[in-house]
Amino acid sequence: MANQTVTTAPRRSLPSMSVLGPIIALVLLVIMGALMNPNFLGAANITNVLARSAFIGIIAVGMTFVITAGGLDLSVGSMAAFVAALMILVMNAALPSLGVGVPVVLLGMLTALVAGLLAGLLNGFLITTVRIEAFIVTLGTMGIYRSLVTWLADGGTLSLNFDLRTFYRPVYFDGIFGIAWPIIVFALVVIIGEILMSKARFGRRCAATGSNEQVAHYSNVDVNRTRLLTYAMLGMLVGVATIMYVPRLGSASASTGVLWELEAIAAVIIGGTVLKGGFGRVWGTVIGVLILSLIDNILNLTDLVSPYLNGAIQGIIIILAVILQREAKAKG
Amino acid sequence: MTYMRTILTGAALAALGTAAMAQDETKVIGVSIPAATHGWAGGMNFHAQAAVERLEEVYPQLDFVLSTASDPAQQVNDIEDMLATRDISALVVLPFESEPLTAPVQAVSEAGAWVTVVDRGLAVEGIDDLYVAGDNPGFGRVAGEYMAEKMPDGGNIVVLRGIPTTIDNERVEGFQAAIEGSGIEIIGMEHGNWNRDESFNVMQDFLSRHEQIDAVWASDDDMAVGVLAAIDAAGRDDVQFVLGGAGMKEMVKRVMDGDAMIPADVTYPPSMIATAIEMTAVGMTSTTPVSGTFTIGSVLITPENAEQFYYPDSPF
């Protein structure tokens, strides 16, 4: 049902190139990696790649909804750094009274979720109620959060108390059944996101809003509320990503999360979501995220290409993905 | 005052300073530096601020304008504003990039102001009256010599490089020259871009790729933090030590405490900006000659001398 209302792609026995393209690219990358280095498919390497993809991945799932509803958020990288900084400050401050243990960690997690949610609501409020372009609002908040982090860290680095870090560390590095926590959380976020996008009313409302605001409005979709919810959800997911990020190095600085917003947007677009809105694919976003981090991983595992060209290769893949989308649309 | 240095731009500062212009005797020294977007730059901002505060008390006849820029274009604007609205007698500049800053700084010099260039040279020679810099080839050489001495039987090492720049090239060339013939082999070299997260990822991939890594030249303390976390997480015990650089206080502390993984560090002091401001102030207020080139050597920090490089108050 959902697909019929939002996509213009023709119904055929074979899926279109916009569906197949990213999958083929991912499969090719995996084969290439396996041929180049025997350790590529080892459990340790796969765990590393998936765990480090989790931050961008969790954020990119939220970004899929924002873009599908016709919006954009450039502030997520700075927001993640700001939330991480707040979380570290709160945890360090609460340490003397609570001591090293689960309560401090829970307090930190709550801080991250609430701060992320509020930051997302602020973006959404300025965009839907004050009616400022999403691009402008989030460009503004991007600068605000980035300088707030620099200010909070006094130009240096905020570090989590060492004992607390040792206690909190397993949240990034450990897991159950040998699967690291960031991977589990990422998978859960993807499953919930996919259900919301393709099965729930919320996903249809996002697509309708992004496809044609006027039509959506006359179809009894509360356009503003839908948009606001997508930004709030993205903000909260930034909080979730930060909860996974902080235990890794236990620190936040002005260089935390730089360019995450562009990586998240790139992953969404590579995965087949339309940048202009109206059509989104959560599972496609996952493939996009994996493609981007596999390129990095493969380039580090071989000496084949100069590392200077890493960005160029990512750029080519982003452009190719959009060309494939356009061809699929033109045929419809 | 602490947050003003990061938030106020040169233009805003210039607007505040009209009162100072009324006094004929006062000389204004403009200081233009990159914003505190990573650890070393954060330390540099701290030392610049501290030097300005101290010197304003010592020399009542001097006024300082400090501006921090987050990209070369903004730095050009800052400098143009300083010249146009603050009538600066001297400029202390740490160029974001050499090429784009050359012409604007040349304009300052042609307007008759004293120019002190810090750390990164300009593209045209003869513009600066005073050049204060760290020793980049020396930074690599000292690290390489230490590695060669620490590993007399040779071994396999990996290298994390900074952001692709002339600075980084000079350091790596110095390092490679110093380990030549020592039996140490560089089995992997990638850019960690002076960033913890990226270095963590690069080190994870190095550990997947190589069975045996004897030591790491992280070439920077921020990158060393990421490298150490990756080694720790992989549970590998083949890596004997990690050599960083720049003199981050946490790393100096570890050297001081005799940590076997961080046996030493190589300085590249962010406080060189303070040296430059101080020398410029002397040049403005006395007849002491200060023009020329002042190179701040890269020193090996060991447990024996670590204490004198430890600044617990600095953010870096």
XYZ file of C-alpha atoms in Angstrom:
648
model
C 0.000 0.000 0.000
C 2.640 2.461 1.112
C 4.696 1.973 -2.002
C 1.823 2.622 -4.354
C 1.134 6.035 -2.942
C 4.695 7.288 -2.871
C 6.768 5.783 -5.615
C 6.604 6.424 -9.302
C 8.794 3.418 -10.148
C 7.069 0.957 -12.459
C 6.002 -2.465 -11.244
C 8.141 -5.043 -12.950
C 9.239 -8.576 -12.280
C 12.849 -7.401 -11.758
C 13.573 -4.728 -9.134
C 14.769 -1.458 -10.655
C 18.405 -0.359 -10.727
C 17.818 2.030 -7.838
C 17.098 -1.020 -5.684
C 19.756 -3.291 -7.158
C 22.516 -0.693 -7.618
C 23.503 -0.219 -3.975
C 23.233 -3.965 -3.269
C 25.481 -4.795 -6.230
C 27.971 -2.137 -5.106
C 28.031 -3.585 -1.583
C 28.527 -7.146 -2.835
C 31.337 -6.012 -5.150
C 33.044 -4.211 -2.279
C 32.843 -7.294 -0.061
C 34.301 -9.502 -2.806
C 37.039 -6.935 -3.458
C 37.910 -6.746 0.241
C 38.004 -10.521 0.616
C 40.323 -10.888 -2.373
C 42.682 -8.187 -1.162
C 43.118 -9.245 2.421
C 42.527 -12.612 4.074
C 41.588 -10.941 7.361
C 38.823 -8.900 5.737
C 36.100 -11.454 6.472
C 37.522 -12.282 9.908
C 35.196 -11.826 12.864
C 37.381 -9.090 14.341
C 37.381 -6.966 11.198
C 33.654 -7.393 10.575
C 32.920 -6.458 14.188
C 35.151 -3.382 13.906
C 33.538 -2.165 10.707
C 29.964 -2.748 11.874
C 30.556 -1.235 15.313
C 32.125 1.918 13.945
C 29.347 2.199 11.336
C 26.803 2.207 14.138
C 27.134 5.947 14.992
C 26.567 7.207 11.469
C 24.103 4.379 10.873
C 21.838 5.202 13.812
C 21.871 8.885 12.853
C 21.312 8.050 9.183
C 18.150 6.079 10.014
C 16.728 9.221 11.618
C 17.971 11.278 8.683
C 16.048 8.974 6.314
C 12.777 10.102 7.931
C 13.738 13.780 7.890
C 14.689 13.666 4.199
C 11.655 11.574 3.274
C 9.442 14.257 4.837
C 11.151 16.832 2.619
C 13.536 18.203 5.265
C 17.276 18.222 5.911
C 19.444 18.379 9.026
C 23.008 19.664 8.812
C 23.435 19.963 12.560
C 23.676 16.282 13.561
C 27.486 16.065 13.657
C 27.851 19.147 15.864
C 24.838 18.028 17.877
C 26.476 14.651 18.558
C 29.643 16.404 19.761
C 27.604 18.744 21.965
C 25.513 15.919 23.447
C 28.707 13.912 24.098
C 30.247 16.919 25.844
C 27.150 17.464 28.006
C 27.001 13.790 28.863
C 30.651 13.738 29.975
C 30.199 16.905 32.049
C 27.072 15.561 33.764
C 28.637 12.183 34.485
C 31.842 13.721 35.855
C 29.793 16.120 38.003
C 27.568 13.377 39.400
C 30.479 11.064 40.123
C 31.316 12.292 43.651
C 27.736 11.819 44.873
C 26.778 8.675 42.940
C 30.129 6.872 42.736
C 31.293 4.637 39.887
C 28.386 2.392 38.979
C 25.245 1.832 36.978
C 23.357 4.936 38.258
C 25.958 7.351 36.852
C 25.911 5.603 33.493
C 22.108 5.652 33.419
C 22.141 9.338 34.290
C 24.576 9.941 31.426
C 22.382 7.998 29.012
C 19.289 9.914 30.119
C 21.166 13.197 29.646
C 22.103 12.189 26.115
C 18.564 11.174 25.163
C 16.938 14.273 26.653
C 19.555 16.648 25.222
C 19.257 15.040 21.778
C 15.460 15.164 21.900
C 15.437 18.830 22.941
C 17.971 19.751 20.263
C 15.860 17.960 17.651
C 12.678 19.653 18.886
C 14.400 23.035 18.671
C 15.331 22.426 15.028
C 11.815 21.174 14.305
C 10.168 24.111 16.100
C 12.199 26.697 14.182
C 11.443 24.960 10.893
C 7.730 24.220 11.324
C 6.461 26.964 13.630
C 8.831 29.869 12.990
C 8.884 28.791 9.320
C 12.578 29.143 8.522
C 14.171 26.983 5.825
C 15.504 23.696 7.229
C 18.819 24.314 5.504
C 19.228 27.679 7.249
C 18.033 26.554 10.678
C 20.289 23.538 10.829
C 23.232 25.427 9.324
C 22.766 27.857 12.203
C 22.458 25.221 14.917
C 25.444 23.390 13.399
C 27.603 26.444 14.110
C 26.034 26.979 17.535
C 26.638 23.433 18.804
C 30.157 23.311 17.378
C 31.235 26.467 19.173
C 29.423 25.410 22.363
C 31.531 22.233 22.401
C 34.719 24.230 21.876
C 33.649 26.538 24.696
C 32.679 23.744 27.095
C 36.006 22.006 26.423
C 37.875 25.321 26.675
C 39.387 24.632 23.273
C 40.790 21.292 24.383
C 39.247 17.905 25.087
C 36.623 16.873 27.642
C 37.508 13.513 29.141
C 35.385 11.151 31.145
C 36.768 10.292 34.577
C 39.176 7.403 34.065
C 37.531 4.929 36.472
C 34.128 5.743 35.043
C 35.433 5.187 31.536
C 36.764 1.768 32.475
C 33.346 0.924 33.911
C 31.391 2.276 30.931
C 33.775 0.925 28.269
C 32.021 -2.451 27.768
C 29.010 -0.621 26.292
C 31.047 -0.118 23.125
C 33.437 -3.060 23.231
C 31.397 -5.918 24.754
C 28.167 -7.519 23.709
C 26.083 -10.688 23.863
C 26.773 -13.865 21.886
C 29.928 -12.211 20.551
C 27.964 -9.395 18.894
C 29.046 -5.961 20.093
C 26.421 -3.697 21.681
C 26.660 -0.932 19.061
C 25.814 -3.498 16.373
C 22.834 -4.776 18.373
C 21.519 -1.264 19.016
C 22.055 -0.318 15.370
C 20.128 -3.413 14.259
C 17.240 -2.622 16.627
C 17.069 0.975 15.408
C 17.003 -0.271 11.811
C 14.230 -2.809 12.482
C 12.061 -0.248 14.290
C 12.831 2.321 11.587
C 11.929 -0.064 8.783
C 8.604 -0.953 10.441
C 7.826 2.741 11.037
C 8.694 3.634 7.468
C 6.985 0.888 5.516
C 4.253 -0.482 7.782
C 3.168 2.366 10.041
C 1.002 5.385 9.354
C 3.926 7.638 10.353
C 6.033 6.495 7.393
C 3.188 7.163 4.944
C 2.677 10.616 6.430
C 6.383 11.396 6.046
C 6.330 10.310 2.412
C 3.144 12.254 1.709
C 4.551 15.393 3.344
C 7.797 15.184 1.397
C 6.071 14.313 -1.859
C 3.631 17.211 -1.956
C 2.941 19.327 1.085
C -0.311 20.798 -0.262
C -1.794 17.468 -1.250
C -0.725 15.969 2.062
C -2.392 18.840 3.887
C -5.694 18.339 2.050
C -5.416 14.598 2.698
C -5.718 15.383 6.379
C -2.015 14.908 7.178
C -0.758 17.305 9.842
C 2.300 18.374 7.869
C 3.910 20.448 10.623
C 3.435 17.791 13.266
C 4.910 15.118 11.004
C 7.971 17.253 10.246
C 8.455 18.183 13.905
C 8.320 14.506 14.856
C 10.980 13.571 12.277
C 13.404 16.164 13.690
C 12.655 15.128 17.277
C 13.222 11.498 16.376
C 16.507 12.315 14.636
C 17.639 14.306 17.680
C 16.872 11.404 19.980
C 18.746 9.011 17.704
C 21.739 11.370 17.847
C 21.475 10.871 21.630
C 21.427 7.081 21.149
C 24.489 7.253 18.878
C 26.295 9.365 21.470
C 25.552 6.801 24.185
C 27.468 4.321 22.039
C 30.180 6.819 21.078
C 31.271 8.121 24.478
C 32.463 4.777 25.907
C 34.775 4.251 22.922
C 37.386 6.917 23.597
C 35.761 8.525 26.639
C 36.250 12.002 25.284
C 34.678 14.796 23.272
C 36.375 17.719 21.576
C 35.714 20.249 18.857
C 36.800 17.645 16.294
C 34.175 15.098 17.402
C 31.543 14.321 14.776
C 33.000 16.609 12.119
C 31.285 15.898 8.771
C 29.000 13.233 10.255
C 26.026 15.124 8.837
C 27.371 14.787 5.316
C 28.196 11.099 5.776
C 24.698 10.448 7.098
C 23.068 12.357 4.242
C 25.318 10.579 1.714
C 24.374 7.182 3.169
C 20.671 8.038 2.920
C 20.997 9.115 -0.711
C 23.174 6.145 -1.741
C 20.505 3.909 -0.217
C 17.890 5.190 -2.637
C 15.993 7.766 -0.589
C 15.104 10.769 -2.742
C 16.852 13.957 -1.593
C 13.820 16.059 -2.528
C 11.644 13.952 -0.258
C 8.597 11.795 -0.860
C 10.262 8.419 -0.892
C 12.467 6.808 1.761
C 14.078 3.433 2.337
C 15.556 2.582 5.736
C 17.208 -0.673 4.677
C 18.752 1.168 1.724
C 20.286 3.618 4.176
C 21.925 0.704 6.008
C 23.504 -0.422 2.750
C 24.654 3.152 2.131
C 26.324 3.328 5.550
C 28.043 -0.030 5.025
C 29.313 1.005 1.578
C 30.859 4.181 2.987
C 32.621 2.494 5.903
C 33.761 -0.491 3.800
C 35.530 1.864 1.395
C 37.519 3.282 4.306
C 38.234 -0.161 5.701
C 39.383 -1.644 2.391
C 41.632 1.318 1.650
C 43.261 0.883 5.069
C 43.726 -2.846 4.525
C 45.579 -2.430 1.229
C 48.115 -0.107 -0.309
C 46.341 -0.199 -3.656
C 45.018 3.362 -3.804
C 46.560 6.454 -2.292
C 44.633 7.342 0.871
C 44.385 10.855 -0.560
C 41.820 9.477 -3.008
C 39.491 8.028 -0.357
C 37.149 11.002 -0.540
C 37.145 10.876 -4.333
C 36.000 7.254 -4.341
C 33.205 8.012 -1.881
C 32.217 10.977 -4.029
C 32.028 8.874 -7.201
C 29.781 6.341 -5.454
C 27.428 9.083 -4.197
C 27.104 10.582 -7.681
C 26.608 7.158 -9.280
C 23.848 6.368 -6.806
C 21.943 9.510 -7.739
C 22.348 8.849 -11.469
C 20.881 5.366 -10.966
C 17.915 6.856 -9.107
C 17.219 9.361 -11.842
C 17.279 6.701 -14.546
C 14.854 4.584 -12.588
C 12.530 7.586 -12.281
C 12.785 8.568 -15.926
C 11.705 5.097 -17.036
C 8.635 5.294 -14.814
C 37.180 36.381 28.952
C 37.695 32.667 28.375
C 34.761 32.275 26.060
C 35.265 35.556 24.260
C 38.304 34.323 22.431
C 36.358 31.560 20.778
C 33.184 33.452 20.045
C 34.113 36.980 19.149
C 35.415 37.539 15.676
C 37.951 40.119 14.767
C 35.205 42.385 13.478
C 33.370 42.331 16.786
C 36.567 42.986 18.680
C 37.403 45.813 16.335
C 34.035 47.439 17.046
C 34.747 47.321 20.767
C 38.081 48.983 20.417
C 37.200 52.471 19.180
C 37.953 53.906 22.611
C 41.551 52.724 22.417
C 42.062 54.471 19.089
C 41.536 57.840 20.679
C 44.801 57.563 22.578
C 47.691 58.519 20.332
C 50.443 56.870 22.351
C 48.923 53.417 22.414
C 50.219 50.868 19.957
C 47.911 48.067 18.905
C 49.213 44.563 18.264
C 46.886 42.313 16.287
C 47.032 38.568 16.870
C 45.333 36.314 14.316
C 45.278 32.563 14.901
C 43.207 29.545 13.828
C 40.267 28.630 16.079
C 40.519 25.919 18.720
C 39.178 23.068 16.629
C 41.603 20.400 17.798
C 43.790 19.714 20.798
C 46.972 21.474 19.701
C 45.071 24.525 18.466
C 43.171 24.567 21.762
C 46.464 24.710 23.633
C 47.677 27.442 21.307
C 44.538 29.512 21.961
C 45.071 29.056 25.698
C 48.678 30.244 25.527
C 47.827 33.166 23.205
C 45.117 34.335 25.599
C 47.401 33.966 28.616
C 50.213 35.882 26.897
C 47.898 38.728 25.852
C 46.476 39.053 29.377
C 49.913 39.079 30.933
C 51.448 41.536 28.466
C 48.547 43.999 28.708
C 49.416 44.365 32.379
C 53.143 44.596 31.820
C 52.915 47.145 28.999
C 50.134 49.707 29.570
C 51.081 51.382 26.268
C 50.181 48.244 24.309
C 46.728 47.095 23.248
C 46.015 43.660 21.845
C 43.383 42.458 19.405
C 43.022 38.683 19.369
C 40.932 36.977 16.724
C 40.430 33.321 15.948
C 39.397 32.097 12.520
C 37.915 28.766 11.515
C 39.091 28.904 7.904
C 41.628 30.797 5.763
C 38.993 33.112 4.233
C 37.798 34.214 7.669
C 41.382 34.806 8.751
C 41.933 37.085 5.753
C 38.824 39.061 6.765
C 40.081 39.314 10.352
C 43.413 40.708 9.224
C 41.823 43.179 6.801
C 39.525 44.391 9.587
C 42.455 44.822 11.969
C 44.310 46.932 9.447
C 41.285 48.994 8.417
C 39.643 49.688 11.766
C 42.252 49.148 14.477
C 45.288 50.730 12.853
C 47.586 47.976 14.106
C 51.292 48.665 14.530
C 52.169 44.987 14.507
C 50.574 41.723 13.457
C 51.310 38.310 14.946
C 49.848 35.717 12.621
C 49.758 31.946 12.615
C 48.572 31.389 9.039
C 45.798 28.862 8.532
C 47.382 28.113 5.167
C 50.429 29.721 3.640
C 49.226 30.571 0.127
C 45.921 32.363 0.781
C 47.344 34.387 3.683
C 50.440 35.623 1.857
C 48.888 38.572 0.007
C 46.844 39.942 2.950
C 49.829 39.748 5.291
C 51.983 41.411 2.642
C 49.450 44.268 2.560
C 49.846 44.687 6.323
C 53.605 44.812 5.929
C 53.365 47.356 3.093
C 51.117 49.526 5.265
C 54.113 49.884 7.547
C 53.240 47.461 10.336
C 55.596 44.978 11.918
C 54.820 41.372 10.931
C 55.550 38.306 13.009
C 54.741 34.977 11.346
C 54.370 31.874 13.507
C 54.787 28.184 12.688
C 53.690 28.136 9.032
C 55.770 30.279 6.694
C 54.285 32.466 3.965
C 54.579 31.656 0.277
C 56.752 34.708 -0.460
C 59.985 35.309 1.426
C 60.934 38.575 3.029
C 57.484 39.691 4.216
C 57.922 38.849 7.881
C 60.129 40.830 10.229
C 60.179 37.965 12.696
C 59.555 34.269 12.085
C 58.903 31.999 15.071
C 58.444 28.324 14.304
C 58.662 24.808 15.553
C 61.136 22.453 13.992
C 59.104 20.042 11.853
C 61.929 18.017 10.287
C 63.441 17.929 13.786
C 60.138 16.703 15.231
C 60.319 13.682 12.948
C 64.057 13.218 13.420
C 63.932 13.188 17.224
C 61.087 10.642 17.108
C 62.986 8.495 14.597
C 66.208 8.606 16.596
C 64.341 7.575 19.730
C 62.716 4.637 17.903
C 66.054 3.496 16.511
C 67.599 3.643 19.957
C 64.671 1.881 21.637
C 64.647 -0.917 19.031
C 68.312 -1.783 18.408
C 67.385 -5.047 16.692
C 64.930 -3.389 14.351
C 61.273 -4.355 13.960
C 58.000 -3.648 12.221
C 56.251 -0.376 12.893
C 53.170 1.422 11.573
C 52.926 5.183 11.144
C 49.899 7.440 11.493
C 50.279 10.686 9.613
C 48.498 13.985 10.138
C 46.427 16.011 7.688
C 48.191 16.015 4.307
C 50.259 19.237 4.515
C 53.847 20.402 4.126
C 54.222 20.164 7.918
C 53.274 16.503 7.837
C 55.563 15.758 4.885
C 58.543 17.406 6.588
C 57.951 15.432 9.776
C 57.612 12.096 8.018
C 60.710 12.730 5.873
C 62.691 13.609 9.000
C 61.480 10.431 10.672
C 62.265 8.207 7.705
C 65.767 9.655 7.390
C 66.432 9.022 11.092
C 65.428 5.334 11.061
C 67.265 4.563 7.823
C 69.623 1.651 8.247
C 68.348 0.828 11.737
C 66.503 -2.309 10.655
C 63.159 -0.714 11.487
C 60.643 -1.269 8.717
C 57.508 0.824 8.186
C 54.919 -1.789 7.217
C 51.959 0.590 7.034
C 51.413 4.321 6.806
C 48.008 6.055 6.719
C 46.578 9.475 7.527
C 44.871 9.731 10.904
C 44.407 13.468 10.249
C 45.430 14.444 13.811
C 42.069 13.080 14.933
C 41.315 10.540 17.681
C 38.356 8.842 16.038
C 39.974 8.470 12.650
C 43.190 7.168 14.231
C 41.184 4.632 16.218
C 39.681 3.308 12.965
C 42.989 3.314 11.097
C 44.737 1.473 13.946
C 41.947 -1.127 14.106
C 42.485 -1.789 10.412
C 46.268 -1.964 10.843
C 45.800 -4.529 13.602
C 43.557 -6.629 11.318
C 46.049 -6.380 8.522
C 49.321 -7.102 10.326
C 50.040 -10.064 12.617
C 53.020 -8.472 14.292
C 53.423 -4.753 14.998
C 56.341 -3.965 17.287
C 55.718 -0.257 17.781
C 53.659 2.679 16.508
C 54.722 6.192 15.597
C 51.434 8.015 16.124
C 53.224 11.324 15.387
C 50.695 13.211 17.518
C 49.235 12.797 21.002
C 45.594 13.071 19.933
C 46.201 10.274 17.463
C 48.079 8.266 20.129
C 44.918 8.288 22.275
C 42.949 6.609 19.468
C 45.785 4.171 18.744
C 46.033 3.094 22.386
C 42.274 2.486 22.589
C 42.367 0.327 19.449
C 45.299 -1.762 20.724
C 43.576 -2.136 24.071
C 40.303 -3.245 22.482
C 42.021 -5.783 20.215
C 43.802 -7.263 23.241
C 47.082 -7.402 21.366
C 50.333 -7.609 23.290
C 52.801 -7.495 20.387
C 52.893 -3.678 20.342
C 55.632 -2.655 22.757
C 55.112 1.108 22.752
C 53.424 4.050 21.059
C 55.310 7.271 20.366
C 53.139 10.353 20.013
C 54.158 13.975 19.859
C 53.297 17.607 20.676
C 53.250 17.350 24.473
C 49.593 16.869 25.464
C 49.354 17.088 29.237
C 47.780 13.613 29.664
C 50.575 12.058 27.634
C 53.292 13.991 29.489
C 51.698 12.716 32.700
C 51.946 9.134 31.457
C 55.616 9.605 30.568
C 56.156 11.110 34.014
C 54.470 8.100 35.658
C 56.705 5.680 33.745
C 53.944 4.109 31.615
C 55.615 1.405 29.486
C 53.296 1.991 26.514
C 54.144 5.720 26.439
C 57.850 5.786 27.293
C 58.490 9.207 25.730
C 57.005 12.120 23.828
C 58.387 14.731 21.409
C 57.506 18.389 21.921
C 55.985 20.725 19.402
C 54.868 23.374 21.858
C 51.568 25.191 21.239
C 53.047 27.853 23.526
C 55.237 29.037 20.618
C 52.477 31.578 19.917
C 53.201 33.106 23.337
C 56.897 33.291 22.468
C 56.027 35.152 19.277
C 53.642 37.621 20.981
C 56.156 38.255 23.735
C 59.023 38.924 21.317
C 56.798 41.226 19.251
C 55.848 43.191 22.374
C 59.522 43.585 23.215
C 60.179 44.788 19.670
C 57.376 47.362 19.925
C 58.388 48.785 23.294
C 62.169 48.695 23.338
C 65.138 49.159 21.080
C 66.135 45.512 21.470
C 66.497 43.946 18.024
C 64.125 40.994 17.639
C 63.901 40.536 13.891
C 65.060 37.306 12.297
C 64.146 33.657 12.644
C 63.547 31.919 15.937
C 63.275 28.145 15.764
C 61.942 26.293 18.794
C 63.603 22.922 18.919
C 61.700 19.659 19.317
C 62.784 18.061 22.568
C 62.453 14.466 23.701
C 60.342 14.203 26.862
C 61.449 11.325 29.051
C 60.477 10.352 32.612
C 63.552 12.305 33.784
C 62.534 15.700 32.370
C 58.749 15.319 31.949
C 57.906 17.555 34.887
C 59.102 20.720 33.172
C 56.763 20.105 30.211
C 53.659 19.491 32.316
C 51.045 22.307 32.301
C 48.074 21.000 34.285
C 45.991 24.165 33.635
C 46.272 24.093 29.849
C 43.381 22.468 27.970
C 45.983 20.566 25.940
